[in-house]
PDB file of C-alpha atoms and ligand atoms in Angstrom:
ATOM      1  CA  MET A   1     116.622  99.568 109.524  1.00  0.00           C
ATOM      2  CA  LEU A   2     113.267  99.878 107.670  1.00  0.00           C
ATOM      3  CA  THR A   3     112.360  97.034 105.560  1.00  0.00           C
ATOM      4  CA  ARG A   4     109.083  97.776 104.017  1.00  0.00           C
ATOM      5  CA  ILE A   5     106.012  99.890 103.695  1.00  0.00           C
ATOM      6  CA  ASP A   6     103.679  98.512 106.492  1.00  0.00           C
ATOM      7  CA  HIS A   7     100.792 100.972 105.465  1.00  0.00           C
ATOM      8  CA  ILE A   8      99.440 104.111 104.216  1.00  0.00           C
ATOM      9  CA  GLY A   9      97.187 105.830 106.392  1.00  0.00           C
ATOM     10  CA  ILE A  10      94.242 107.557 104.973  1.00  0.00           C
ATOM     11  CA  ALA A  11      91.716 109.775 106.649  1.00  0.00           C
ATOM     12  CA  CYS A  12      88.172 109.435 105.891  1.00  0.00           C
ATOM     13  CA  ARG A  13      85.058 111.114 107.323  1.00  0.00           C
ATOM     14  CA  ASP A  14      83.004 107.852 107.124  1.00  0.00           C
ATOM     15  CA  LEU A  15      84.689 104.490 107.329  1.00  0.00           C
ATOM     16  CA  ASP A  16      81.866 102.348 106.057  1.00  0.00           C
ATOM     17  CA  THR A  17      81.551 104.600 102.812  1.00  0.00           C
ATOM     18  CA  THR A  18      85.186 104.387 102.197  1.00  0.00           C
ATOM     19  CA  VAL A  19      85.512 100.728 102.731  1.00  0.00           C
ATOM     20  CA  ALA A  20      82.660 100.315 100.253  1.00  0.00           C
ATOM     21  CA  PHE A  21      84.644 102.507  97.635  1.00  0.00           C
ATOM     22  CA  TYR A  22      87.695 100.374  98.006  1.00  0.00           C
ATOM     23  CA  ARG A  23      85.712  97.124  97.734  1.00  0.00           C
ATOM     24  CA  ALA A  24      83.628  98.258  94.972  1.00  0.00           C
ATOM     25  CA  THR A  25      86.535  99.889  92.858  1.00  0.00           C
ATOM     26  CA  TYR A  26      89.480  97.438  93.673  1.00  0.00           C
ATOM     27  CA  GLY A  27      87.878  94.490  94.974  1.00  0.00           C
ATOM     28  CA  PHE A  28      89.635  94.879  98.419  1.00  0.00           C
ATOM     29  CA  GLU A  29      88.273  93.091 101.340  1.00  0.00           C
ATOM     30  CA  VAL A  30      88.478  94.244 105.044  1.00  0.00           C
ATOM     31  CA  HIS A  31      90.808  92.163 106.899  1.00  0.00           C
ATOM     32  CA  HIS A  32      90.427  93.680 110.261  1.00  0.00           C
ATOM     33  CA  THR A  33      88.761  96.364 112.064  1.00  0.00           C
ATOM     34  CA  GLU A  34      89.109  97.837 115.411  1.00  0.00           C
ATOM     35  CA  VAL A  35      88.727 101.005 117.569  1.00  0.00           C
ATOM     36  CA  ASN A  36      91.709 102.557 118.922  1.00  0.00           C
ATOM     37  CA  GLU A  37      90.697 104.737 121.934  1.00  0.00           C
ATOM     38  CA  GLU A  38      94.065 106.261 122.522  1.00  0.00           C
ATOM     39  CA  GLN A  39      94.528 107.243 119.040  1.00  0.00           C
ATOM     40  CA  GLY A  40      90.831 108.272 118.653  1.00  0.00           C
ATOM     41  CA  VAL A  41      90.207 106.320 115.505  1.00  0.00           C
ATOM     42  CA  ARG A  42      88.035 103.488 114.263  1.00  0.00           C
ATOM     43  CA  GLU A  43      90.122 101.705 111.452  1.00  0.00           C
ATOM     44  CA  ALA A  44      89.940  99.238 108.642  1.00  0.00           C
ATOM     45  CA  MET A  45      92.889  97.418 107.416  1.00  0.00           C
ATOM     46  CA  LEU A  46      92.923  96.306 103.758  1.00  0.00           C
ATOM     47  CA  ARG A  47      95.802  93.995 102.935  1.00  0.00           C
ATOM     48  CA  ILE A  48      97.673  94.553  99.653  1.00  0.00           C
ATOM     49  CA  ASN A  49     100.286  91.851  99.699  1.00  0.00           C
ATOM     50  CA  GLY A  50     101.810  89.441 102.166  1.00  0.00           C
ATOM     51  CA  THR A  51     100.042  86.965 104.342  1.00  0.00           C
ATOM     52  CA  ASP A  52      98.711  86.623 107.962  1.00  0.00           C
ATOM     53  CA  ASP A  53     102.265  85.461 108.851  1.00  0.00           C
ATOM     54  CA  GLY A  54     103.999  88.538 107.941  1.00  0.00           C
ATOM     55  CA  GLY A  55     105.414  90.749 105.144  1.00  0.00           C
ATOM     56  CA  ALA A  56     102.027  92.354 104.483  1.00  0.00           C
ATOM     57  CA  SER A  57     101.464  95.916 103.368  1.00  0.00           C
ATOM     58  CA  TRP A  58      98.141  97.507 104.146  1.00  0.00           C
ATOM     59  CA  ILE A  59      95.855 100.353 103.558  1.00  0.00           C
ATOM     60  CA  GLN A  60      94.700 101.711 106.957  1.00  0.00           C
ATOM     61  CA  LEU A  61      91.373 103.641 106.654  1.00  0.00           C
ATOM     62  CA  LEU A  62      90.990 106.026 109.597  1.00  0.00           C
ATOM     63  CA  GLU A  63      87.670 107.563 110.843  1.00  0.00           C
ATOM     64  CA  PRO A  64      87.914 109.861 113.697  1.00  0.00           C
ATOM     65  CA  ILE A  65      86.027 108.851 116.949  1.00  0.00           C
ATOM     66  CA  ARG A  66      86.637 112.300 118.802  1.00  0.00           C
ATOM     67  CA  GLU A  67      86.801 115.803 117.698  1.00  0.00           C
ATOM     68  CA  ASP A  68      90.038 116.509 119.448  1.00  0.00           C
ATOM     69  CA  SER A  69      91.896 113.666 117.921  1.00  0.00           C
ATOM     70  CA  PRO A  70      94.676 114.005 115.309  1.00  0.00           C
ATOM     71  CA  VAL A  71      92.705 112.576 112.454  1.00  0.00           C
ATOM     72  CA  ALA A  72      89.740 114.896 113.158  1.00  0.00           C
ATOM     73  CA  LYS A  73      92.039 117.770 113.239  1.00  0.00           C
ATOM     74  CA  TRP A  74      93.620 116.664 109.993  1.00  0.00           C
ATOM     75  CA  LEU A  75      90.296 116.384 108.420  1.00  0.00           C
ATOM     76  CA  ALA A  76      89.076 119.762 109.357  1.00  0.00           C
ATOM     77  CA  LYS A  77      92.131 121.520 108.004  1.00  0.00           C
ATOM     78  CA  HIS A  78      92.893 119.407 104.950  1.00  0.00           C
ATOM     79  CA  GLY A  79      89.931 117.205 104.031  1.00  0.00           C
ATOM     80  CA  GLU A  80      90.138 113.517 103.288  1.00  0.00           C
ATOM     81  CA  GLY A  81      93.222 112.140 101.996  1.00  0.00           C
ATOM     82  CA  VAL A  82      96.768 110.533 102.922  1.00  0.00           C
ATOM     83  CA  HIS A  83      97.402 111.077 106.588  1.00  0.00           C
ATOM     84  CA  HIS A  84     100.756 109.164 107.162  1.00  0.00           C
ATOM     85  CA  ILE A  85     103.115 106.651 105.851  1.00  0.00           C
ATOM     86  CA  ALA A  86     104.165 103.663 108.041  1.00  0.00           C
ATOM     87  CA  PHE A  87     107.585 102.080 107.745  1.00  0.00           C
ATOM     88  CA  GLY A  88     107.851  98.497 109.087  1.00  0.00           C
ATOM     89  CA  THR A  89     110.844  97.592 111.213  1.00  0.00           C
ATOM     90  CA  ALA A  90     111.632  94.540 113.371  1.00  0.00           C
ATOM     91  CA  ASP A  91     112.941  96.947 116.056  1.00  0.00           C
ATOM     92  CA  VAL A  92     110.724 100.116 116.488  1.00  0.00           C
ATOM     93  CA  ASP A  93     112.453 100.871 119.705  1.00  0.00           C
ATOM     94  CA  GLY A  94     115.849 100.901 118.142  1.00  0.00           C
ATOM     95  CA  ALA A  95     114.743 102.593 114.967  1.00  0.00           C
ATOM     96  CA  ALA A  96     113.142 105.365 116.978  1.00  0.00           C
ATOM     97  CA  GLN A  97     116.210 105.980 119.060  1.00  0.00           C
ATOM     98  CA  ALA A  98     118.374 106.028 115.906  1.00  0.00           C
ATOM     99  CA  VAL A  99     116.216 108.427 114.116  1.00  0.00           C
ATOM    100  CA  GLY A 100     115.848 110.590 117.341  1.00  0.00           C
ATOM    101  CA  ALA A 101     119.656 110.729 117.498  1.00  0.00           C
ATOM    102  CA  ARG A 102     119.529 112.300 114.100  1.00  0.00           C
ATOM    103  CA  GLY A 103     117.600 115.076 115.470  1.00  0.00           C
ATOM    104  CA  VAL A 104     114.031 114.169 114.319  1.00  0.00           C
ATOM    105  CA  ARG A 105     111.413 114.543 116.856  1.00  0.00           C
ATOM    106  CA  VAL A 106     109.756 111.165 118.017  1.00  0.00           C
ATOM    107  CA  LEU A 107     106.462 111.817 119.440  1.00  0.00           C
ATOM    108  CA  TYR A 108     106.450 109.073 122.055  1.00  0.00           C
ATOM    109  CA  ASP A 109     108.965 108.028 124.744  1.00  0.00           C
ATOM    110  CA  GLU A 110     107.974 104.456 124.340  1.00  0.00           C
ATOM    111  CA  PRO A 111     106.134 102.940 121.539  1.00  0.00           C
ATOM    112  CA  ARG A 112     102.283 102.436 121.835  1.00  0.00           C
ATOM    113  CA  ARG A 113      99.722  99.968 120.826  1.00  0.00           C
ATOM    114  CA  GLY A 114      98.820 100.004 117.124  1.00  0.00           C
ATOM    115  CA  SER A 115      96.632  97.950 114.844  1.00  0.00           C
ATOM    116  CA  MET A 116      96.608  94.162 115.307  1.00  0.00           C
ATOM    117  CA  ASP A 117      98.854  94.465 118.549  1.00  0.00           C
ATOM    118  CA  SER A 118     101.615  96.264 116.744  1.00  0.00           C
ATOM    119  CA  ARG A 119     103.809  98.625 118.393  1.00  0.00           C
ATOM    120  CA  ILE A 120     103.935 102.242 116.799  1.00  0.00           C
ATOM    121  CA  THR A 121     105.562 105.569 117.127  1.00  0.00           C
ATOM    122  CA  PHE A 122     105.381 108.633 115.089  1.00  0.00           C
ATOM    123  CA  LEU A 123     107.937 111.272 113.764  1.00  0.00           C
ATOM    124  CA  HIS A 124     107.078 114.792 113.658  1.00  0.00           C
ATOM    125  CA  PRO A 125     105.804 115.825 110.145  1.00  0.00           C
ATOM    126  CA  LYS A 126     107.767 119.148 110.275  1.00  0.00           C
ATOM    127  CA  ASP A 127     110.845 117.142 110.893  1.00  0.00           C
ATOM    128  CA  CYS A 128     110.112 114.996 107.923  1.00  0.00           C
ATOM    129  CA  HIS A 129     109.465 117.192 104.799  1.00  0.00           C
ATOM    130  CA  GLY A 130     105.759 117.450 105.600  1.00  0.00           C
ATOM    131  CA  VAL A 131     105.148 113.717 106.011  1.00  0.00           C
ATOM    132  CA  LEU A 132     103.719 112.223 109.242  1.00  0.00           C
ATOM    133  CA  THR A 133     105.731 109.176 109.480  1.00  0.00           C
ATOM    134  CA  GLU A 134     105.117 106.025 111.658  1.00  0.00           C
ATOM    135  CA  LEU A 135     107.408 103.453 112.630  1.00  0.00           C
ATOM    136  CA  VAL A 136     105.714 100.043 113.243  1.00  0.00           C
ATOM    137  CA  THR A 137     106.700  96.759 114.412  1.00  0.00           C
ATOM    138  CA  ALA A 138     104.004  94.142 113.415  1.00  0.00           C
ATOM    139  CA  ALA A 139     103.200  91.588 116.031  1.00  0.00           C
ATOM    140  CA  GLN A 140     104.610  88.872 113.568  1.00  0.00           C
ATOM    141  CA  ASP A 141     107.785  90.663 113.253  1.00  0.00           C
ATOM    142  CA  ALA A 142     108.398  91.372 116.899  1.00  0.00           C
ATOM    143  CA  PRO A 143     111.351  89.262 118.148  1.00  0.00           C
ATOM    144  CA  GLY A 144     110.320  86.113 119.824  1.00  0.00           C
ATOM    145  CA  HIS A 145     107.118  86.098 118.218  1.00  0.00           C
ATOM    146  CA  GLY A 146     105.691  82.347 118.307  1.00  0.00           C
ATOM    147  CA  GLU A 147     108.244  81.205 120.680  1.00  0.00           C
ATOM    148  CA  HIS A 148     105.930  81.121 123.391  1.00  0.00           C
ATOM    149  CA  GLY A 149     102.786  79.649 122.038  1.00  0.00           C
TER     150      GLY A 149
HETATM  151  C1  LIG B   1      99.651 117.679 111.203  1.00  0.00           C
HETATM  152  N1  LIG B   1     100.377 118.340 110.407  1.00  0.00           N
HETATM  153  C2  LIG B   1     100.578 117.479 109.348  1.00  0.00           C
HETATM  154  C3  LIG B   1      99.954 116.302 109.796  1.00  0.00           C
HETATM  155  N2  LIG B   1      99.181 116.559 110.750  1.00  0.00           N
HETATM  156  N3  LIG B   1     101.470 117.217 108.245  1.00  0.00           N
HETATM  157  C4  LIG B   1     101.507 116.272 107.688  1.00  0.00           C
HETATM  158  N4  LIG B   1     100.768 115.066 107.866  1.00  0.00           N
HETATM  159  C5  LIG B   1      99.967 115.087 108.844  1.00  0.00           C
HETATM  160  N5  LIG B   1      99.306 114.110 109.219  1.00  0.00           N
HETATM  161  C6  LIG B   1     100.995 119.646 110.312  1.00  0.00           C
HETATM  162  C7  LIG B   1     100.020 120.638 110.311  1.00  0.00           C
HETATM  163  O1  LIG B   1      99.604 120.921 109.009  1.00  0.00           O
HETATM  164  C8  LIG B   1     100.632 121.793 111.025  1.00  0.00           C
HETATM  165  O2  LIG B   1     101.420 122.556 110.128  1.00  0.00           O
HETATM  166  C9  LIG B   1     101.470 121.105 112.100  1.00  0.00           C
HETATM  167  O3  LIG B   1     101.830 119.856 111.711  1.00  0.00           O
HETATM  168  C10 LIG B   1     100.826 120.957 113.404  1.00  0.00           C
HETATM  169  O4  LIG B   1      99.598 120.426 113.266  1.00  0.00           O
HETATM  170  P1  LIG B   1      98.358 120.707 114.229  1.00  0.00           P
HETATM  171  O5  LIG B   1      97.083 120.571 113.358  1.00  0.00           O
HETATM  172  O6  LIG B   1      98.377 121.870 114.912  1.00  0.00           O
HETATM  173  O7  LIG B   1      98.398 119.613 114.952  1.00  0.00           O
HETATM  174  P2  LIG B   1      99.167 119.110 116.233  1.00  0.00           P
HETATM  175  O8  LIG B   1     100.353 119.798 116.254  1.00  0.00           O
HETATM  176  O9  LIG B   1      98.138 119.167 117.631  1.00  0.00           O
HETATM  177  O10 LIG B   1      99.352 117.553 115.989  1.00  0.00           O
HETATM  178  C11 LIG B   1     100.182 117.098 114.965  1.00  0.00           C
HETATM  179  C12 LIG B   1     100.730 115.826 115.439  1.00  0.00           C
HETATM  180  C13 LIG B   1      99.678 114.838 115.793  1.00  0.00           C
HETATM  181  C14 LIG B   1     101.597 115.311 114.205  1.00  0.00           C
HETATM  182  C15 LIG B   1     101.645 116.011 116.682  1.00  0.00           C
HETATM  183  O11 LIG B   1      98.648 114.673 114.685  1.00  0.00           O
HETATM  184  C16 LIG B   1     100.039 113.425 116.225  1.00  0.00           C
HETATM  185  O12 LIG B   1     100.392 113.358 117.464  1.00  0.00           O
HETATM  186  N6  LIG B   1     100.022 112.446 115.373  1.00  0.00           N
HETATM  187  C17 LIG B   1     100.413 111.056 115.543  1.00  0.00           C
HETATM  188  C18 LIG B   1      99.101 110.231 116.097  1.00  0.00           C
HETATM  189  C19 LIG B   1      98.269 109.941 114.919  1.00  0.00           C
HETATM  190  O13 LIG B   1      98.326 110.725 113.932  1.00  0.00           O
HETATM  191  N7  LIG B   1      97.189 109.073 115.149  1.00  0.00           N
HETATM  192  C20 LIG B   1      96.261 108.802 114.150  1.00  0.00           C
HETATM  193  C21 LIG B   1      96.557 107.480 113.408  1.00  0.00           C
HETATM  194  P3  LIG B   1     101.010 123.972 109.532  1.00  0.00           P
HETATM  195  O14 LIG B   1      99.772 123.705 108.953  1.00  0.00           O
HETATM  196  O15 LIG B   1     100.918 124.845 110.811  1.00  0.00           O
HETATM  197  O16 LIG B   1     102.177 124.281 108.758  1.00  0.00           O
HETATM  198  S1  LIG B   1      96.528 106.192 114.411  1.00  0.00           S
HETATM  199  C22 LIG B   1      97.509 104.845 113.579  1.00  0.00           C
HETATM  200  O17 LIG B   1      98.226 105.160 112.598  1.00  0.00           O
HETATM  201  C23 LIG B   1      97.270 103.689 114.247  1.00  0.00           C
HETATM  202  C24 LIG B   1      96.495 103.118 115.316  1.00  0.00           C
HETATM  203  C25 LIG B   1      98.299 102.573 113.609  1.00  0.00           C
HETATM  204  O18 LIG B   1      98.915 102.692 112.653  1.00  0.00           O
HETATM  205  O19 LIG B   1      98.171 101.360 114.138  1.00  0.00           O
HETATM  206 CO1  LIG B   2      99.022 104.091 111.044  1.00  0.00          CO
END
C-alpha cells in the first residue's frame, strides 16, 4: 500500500537560513519552493534521490506563514525539528480509507493539495505513536499521469 518515504517534513523558524544550512553542510540544492496558503507554510523541497519523473524522496523544510498554523503551533511548543513523515502511495484515497477503517483518525475527508501538485492527507499523531503521518500521491505517481498531455 505504501511504497516509499516521500518526504520528511522539518519545521524551521527561518526557511532561508535553514536552506543555507542544508546547502552548506550537505550540498543540497532547492528543487522547488512554494507557499501553501491552506496549510499555512512556505516550503522548500530538497531532493535526496529519484528523478523529476518519480521515485523521489525529499526533505521538506517548512516555515509557518501564520501564527495559527500547525507548524507555528508546533514550533511554539517543541521548537525546530522533525514535524512529520510522509509515506508515498499511488492511491492516497484508498490508503486513507484503509487506514481509517483500522481505527486511525484521518484528518481530511478528501485529500488536499500538497507540494508540487501532490494529493495529501494526514493521520492524527496520537493514533500513530506520536508521529504526525502524511499519506501522499505525487503528481507523477497518480494513475493516468502523462496520458493526457
Ligand atoms: C501536534 N502534536 C504532534 C504534532 N502536532 N505530535 C507529533 N507530531 C506533530 N507534528 C500533538 C501535540 O503535541 C499535542 O499532544 C496533540 O498532538 C494536539 O496538538 P495541538 O498542539 O493541540 O494541535 P492541534 O490539535 O490543533 O493540531 C494537531 C494536528 C495539526 C495534528 C491536528 O497539526 C494538523 O492538522 N496537522 C496536519 C496539517 C499540517 O501539519 N500541515 C503542515 C504541513 P500533547 O502535547 O497534548 O500530548 S503541510 C505539508 O506537509 C505539505 C503542504 C506537503 O507535504 O505537501
Ligand atoms: Co509534508
